[in-house]
mmCIF file of C-alpha atoms in Angstrom:
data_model
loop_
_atom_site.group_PDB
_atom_site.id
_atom_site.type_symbol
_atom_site.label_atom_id
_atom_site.label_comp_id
_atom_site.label_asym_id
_atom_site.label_seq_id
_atom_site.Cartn_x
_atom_site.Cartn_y
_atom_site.Cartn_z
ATOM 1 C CA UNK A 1 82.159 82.834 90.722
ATOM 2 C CA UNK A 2 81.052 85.693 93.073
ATOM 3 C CA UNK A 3 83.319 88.526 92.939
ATOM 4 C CA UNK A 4 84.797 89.863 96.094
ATOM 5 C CA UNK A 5 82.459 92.908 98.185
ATOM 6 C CA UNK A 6 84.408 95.973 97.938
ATOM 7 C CA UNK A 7 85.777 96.966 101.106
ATOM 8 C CA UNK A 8 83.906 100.626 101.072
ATOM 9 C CA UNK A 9 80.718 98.756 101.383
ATOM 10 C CA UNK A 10 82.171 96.789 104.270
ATOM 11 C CA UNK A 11 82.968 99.513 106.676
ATOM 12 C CA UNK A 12 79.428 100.502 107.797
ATOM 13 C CA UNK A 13 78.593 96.652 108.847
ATOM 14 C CA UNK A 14 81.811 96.524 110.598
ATOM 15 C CA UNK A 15 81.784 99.379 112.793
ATOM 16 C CA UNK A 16 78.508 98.904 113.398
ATOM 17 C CA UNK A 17 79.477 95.341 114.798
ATOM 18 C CA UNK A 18 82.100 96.346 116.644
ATOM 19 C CA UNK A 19 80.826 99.563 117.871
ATOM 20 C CA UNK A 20 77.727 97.078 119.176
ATOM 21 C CA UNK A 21 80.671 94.541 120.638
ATOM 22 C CA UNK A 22 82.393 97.334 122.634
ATOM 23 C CA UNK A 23 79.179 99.115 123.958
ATOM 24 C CA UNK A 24 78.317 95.570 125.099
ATOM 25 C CA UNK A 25 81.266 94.562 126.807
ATOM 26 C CA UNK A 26 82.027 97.553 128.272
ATOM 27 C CA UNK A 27 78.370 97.656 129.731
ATOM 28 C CA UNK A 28 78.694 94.223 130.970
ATOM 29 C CA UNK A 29 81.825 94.786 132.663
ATOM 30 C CA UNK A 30 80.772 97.580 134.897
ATOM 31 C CA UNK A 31 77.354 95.354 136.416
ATOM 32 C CA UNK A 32 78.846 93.220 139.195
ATOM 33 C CA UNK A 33 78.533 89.977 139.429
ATOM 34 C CA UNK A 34 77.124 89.899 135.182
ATOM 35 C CA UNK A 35 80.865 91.164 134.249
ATOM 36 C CA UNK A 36 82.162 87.415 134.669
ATOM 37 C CA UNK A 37 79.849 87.016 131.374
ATOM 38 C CA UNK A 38 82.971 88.913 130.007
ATOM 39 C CA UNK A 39 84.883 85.647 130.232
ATOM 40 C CA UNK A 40 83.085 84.763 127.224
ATOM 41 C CA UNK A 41 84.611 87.907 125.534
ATOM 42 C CA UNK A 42 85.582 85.545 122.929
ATOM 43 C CA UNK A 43 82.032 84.293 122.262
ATOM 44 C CA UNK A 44 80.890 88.049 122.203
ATOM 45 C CA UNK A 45 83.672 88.981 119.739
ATOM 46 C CA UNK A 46 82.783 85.689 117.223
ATOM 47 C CA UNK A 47 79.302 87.134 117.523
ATOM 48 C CA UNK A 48 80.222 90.961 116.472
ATOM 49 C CA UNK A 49 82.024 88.760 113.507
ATOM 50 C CA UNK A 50 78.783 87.199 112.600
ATOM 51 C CA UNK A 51 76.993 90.084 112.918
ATOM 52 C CA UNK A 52 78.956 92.563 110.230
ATOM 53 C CA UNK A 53 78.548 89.504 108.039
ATOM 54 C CA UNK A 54 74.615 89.516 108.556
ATOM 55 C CA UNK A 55 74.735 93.121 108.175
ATOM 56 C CA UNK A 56 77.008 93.425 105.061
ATOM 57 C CA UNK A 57 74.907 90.573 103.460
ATOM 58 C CA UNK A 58 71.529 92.594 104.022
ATOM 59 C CA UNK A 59 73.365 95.425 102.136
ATOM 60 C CA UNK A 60 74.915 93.305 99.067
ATOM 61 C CA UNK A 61 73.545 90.291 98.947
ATOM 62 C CA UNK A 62 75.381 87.391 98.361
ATOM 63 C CA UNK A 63 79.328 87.185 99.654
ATOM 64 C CA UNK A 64 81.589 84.419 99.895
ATOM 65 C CA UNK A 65 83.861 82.679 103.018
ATOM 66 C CA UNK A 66 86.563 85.409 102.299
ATOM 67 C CA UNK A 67 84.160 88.925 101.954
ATOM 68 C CA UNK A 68 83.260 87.167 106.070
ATOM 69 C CA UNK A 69 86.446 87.372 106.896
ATOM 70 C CA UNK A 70 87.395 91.080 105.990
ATOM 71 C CA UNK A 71 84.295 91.936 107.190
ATOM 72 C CA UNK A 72 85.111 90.592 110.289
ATOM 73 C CA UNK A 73 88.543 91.922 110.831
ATOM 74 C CA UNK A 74 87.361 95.042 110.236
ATOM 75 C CA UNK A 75 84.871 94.951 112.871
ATOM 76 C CA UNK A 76 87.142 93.575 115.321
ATOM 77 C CA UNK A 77 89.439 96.342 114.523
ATOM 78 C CA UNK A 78 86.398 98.981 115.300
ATOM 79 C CA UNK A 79 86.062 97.261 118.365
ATOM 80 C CA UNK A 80 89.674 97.348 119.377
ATOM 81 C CA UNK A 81 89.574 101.180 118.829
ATOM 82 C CA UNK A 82 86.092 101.900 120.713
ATOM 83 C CA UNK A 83 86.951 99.171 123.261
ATOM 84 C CA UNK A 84 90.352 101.495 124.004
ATOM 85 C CA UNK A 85 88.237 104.995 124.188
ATOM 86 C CA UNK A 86 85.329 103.284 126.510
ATOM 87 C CA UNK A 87 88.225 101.752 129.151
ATOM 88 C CA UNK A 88 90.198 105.242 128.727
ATOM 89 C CA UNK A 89 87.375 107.603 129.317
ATOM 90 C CA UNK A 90 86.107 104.922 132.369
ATOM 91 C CA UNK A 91 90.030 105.234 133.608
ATOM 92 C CA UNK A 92 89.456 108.782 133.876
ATOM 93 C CA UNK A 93 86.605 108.885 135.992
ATOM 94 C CA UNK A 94 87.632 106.800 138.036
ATOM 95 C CA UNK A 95 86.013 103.260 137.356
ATOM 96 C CA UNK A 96 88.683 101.580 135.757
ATOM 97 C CA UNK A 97 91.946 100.645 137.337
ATOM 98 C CA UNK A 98 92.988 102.078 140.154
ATOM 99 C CA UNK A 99 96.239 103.961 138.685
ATOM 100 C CA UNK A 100 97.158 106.105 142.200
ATOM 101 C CA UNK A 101 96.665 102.257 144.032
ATOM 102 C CA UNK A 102 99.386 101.309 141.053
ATOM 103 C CA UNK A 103 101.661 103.963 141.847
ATOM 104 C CA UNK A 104 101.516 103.569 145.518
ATOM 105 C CA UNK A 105 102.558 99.835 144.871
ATOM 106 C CA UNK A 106 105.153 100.886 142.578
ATOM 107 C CA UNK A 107 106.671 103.356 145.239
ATOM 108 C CA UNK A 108 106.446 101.002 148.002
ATOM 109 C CA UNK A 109 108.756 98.551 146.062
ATOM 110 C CA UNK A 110 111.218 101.247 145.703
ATOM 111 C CA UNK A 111 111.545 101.097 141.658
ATOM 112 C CA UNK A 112 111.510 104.692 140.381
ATOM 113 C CA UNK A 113 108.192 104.928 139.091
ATOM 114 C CA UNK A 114 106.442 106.889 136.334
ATOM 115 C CA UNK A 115 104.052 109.601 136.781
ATOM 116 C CA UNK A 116 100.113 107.930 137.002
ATOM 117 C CA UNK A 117 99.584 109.593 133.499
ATOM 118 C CA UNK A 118 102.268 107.582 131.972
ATOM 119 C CA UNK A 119 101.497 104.449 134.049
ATOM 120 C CA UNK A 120 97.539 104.993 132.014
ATOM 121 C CA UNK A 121 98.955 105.420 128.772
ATOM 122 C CA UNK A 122 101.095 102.463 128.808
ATOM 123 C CA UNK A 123 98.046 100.618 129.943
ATOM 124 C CA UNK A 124 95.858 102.041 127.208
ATOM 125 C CA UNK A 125 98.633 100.865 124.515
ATOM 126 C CA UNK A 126 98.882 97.720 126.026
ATOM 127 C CA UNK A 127 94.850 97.736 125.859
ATOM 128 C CA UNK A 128 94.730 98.298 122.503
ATOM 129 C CA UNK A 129 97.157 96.064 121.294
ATOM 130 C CA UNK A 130 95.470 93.211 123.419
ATOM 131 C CA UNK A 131 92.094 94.262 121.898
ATOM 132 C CA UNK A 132 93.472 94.540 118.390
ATOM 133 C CA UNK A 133 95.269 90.529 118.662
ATOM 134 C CA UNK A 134 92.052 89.254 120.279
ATOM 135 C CA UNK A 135 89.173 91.446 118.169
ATOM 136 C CA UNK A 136 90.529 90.587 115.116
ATOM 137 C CA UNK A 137 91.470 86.986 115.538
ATOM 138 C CA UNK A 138 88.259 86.237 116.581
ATOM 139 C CA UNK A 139 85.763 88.971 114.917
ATOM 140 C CA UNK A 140 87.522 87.441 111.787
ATOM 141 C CA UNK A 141 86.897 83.408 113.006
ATOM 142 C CA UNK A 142 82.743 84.867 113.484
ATOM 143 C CA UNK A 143 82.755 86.190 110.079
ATOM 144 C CA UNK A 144 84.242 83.134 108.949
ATOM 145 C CA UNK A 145 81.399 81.324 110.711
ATOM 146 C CA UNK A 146 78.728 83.963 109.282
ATOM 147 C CA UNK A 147 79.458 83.734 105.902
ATOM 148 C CA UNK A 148 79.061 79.900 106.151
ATOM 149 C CA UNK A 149 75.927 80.479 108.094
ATOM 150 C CA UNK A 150 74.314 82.917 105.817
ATOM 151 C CA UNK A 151 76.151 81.641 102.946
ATOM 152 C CA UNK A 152 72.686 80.684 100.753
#
């Protein structure tokens, strides 16, 4: 029986995956018309799974089904984390969502609203938490499938 990769020597594959998952969705999502490839965020997210597998594999050798899936939570938690500081940092200068267009909304309905600072950082929690749920469900499911790919 194989023993279990230590999870130091995962951490370089896995933010390198998910570092490469982010970068890649986030440049994606600003090309018009090529952003609706972001639909298949899920397929790009299985693949950053199956990539810190391929990676961590090159590095130790062999791993089993379970040394795949750590590997790919981890990544999907590196890409939940850059993923946040890309769509904050795009926020700011102006190509994300439009928070004043928000506000405006907000006032028109008369509900007392935040200020647009507050209205981002609720948005960038709520980000993050969606990113987390989603990048590590499925960064986990590709390193699943990696480790069974690359599994001789």
């Amino acid at each position: 029986m194989i023993e279990m990769v230590e999870i130091n020597k995962m951490l370089v594959p896995a933010a390198i995956a998910g570092v490469a998952v982010a970068v890649f969705t986030t440049i994606i999502g600003l090309i018009p018309v090529v952003n609706l490839l972001n639909l298949a965020c899920c397929l790009w997210l299985m693949a950053g799974g199956v990539l810190a597998v391929y990676l961590l594999k090159r590095g130790v050798g062999k791993i089993e089904l379970k040394d795949g899936a750590i590997v790919g939570a981890l990544s999907g938690v590196f890409f939940a984390v850059i993923d946040t500081i890309f769509s904050a940092v795009l926020m700011l200068i102006g190509i994300g969502a439009n928070l004043a267009a928000m506000q405006q909304a907000f006032q028109g309905s008369g509900v007392e609203t935040p200020g647009v600072a507050a209205i981002g950082l609720i948005a960038m929690v709520f980000l993050f938490g969606v990113n987390l749920v989603f990048g590590v469900i499925f960064c986990t499911i590709g390193g699943v499938i990696g480790a069974k790919l690359f599994e001789r």
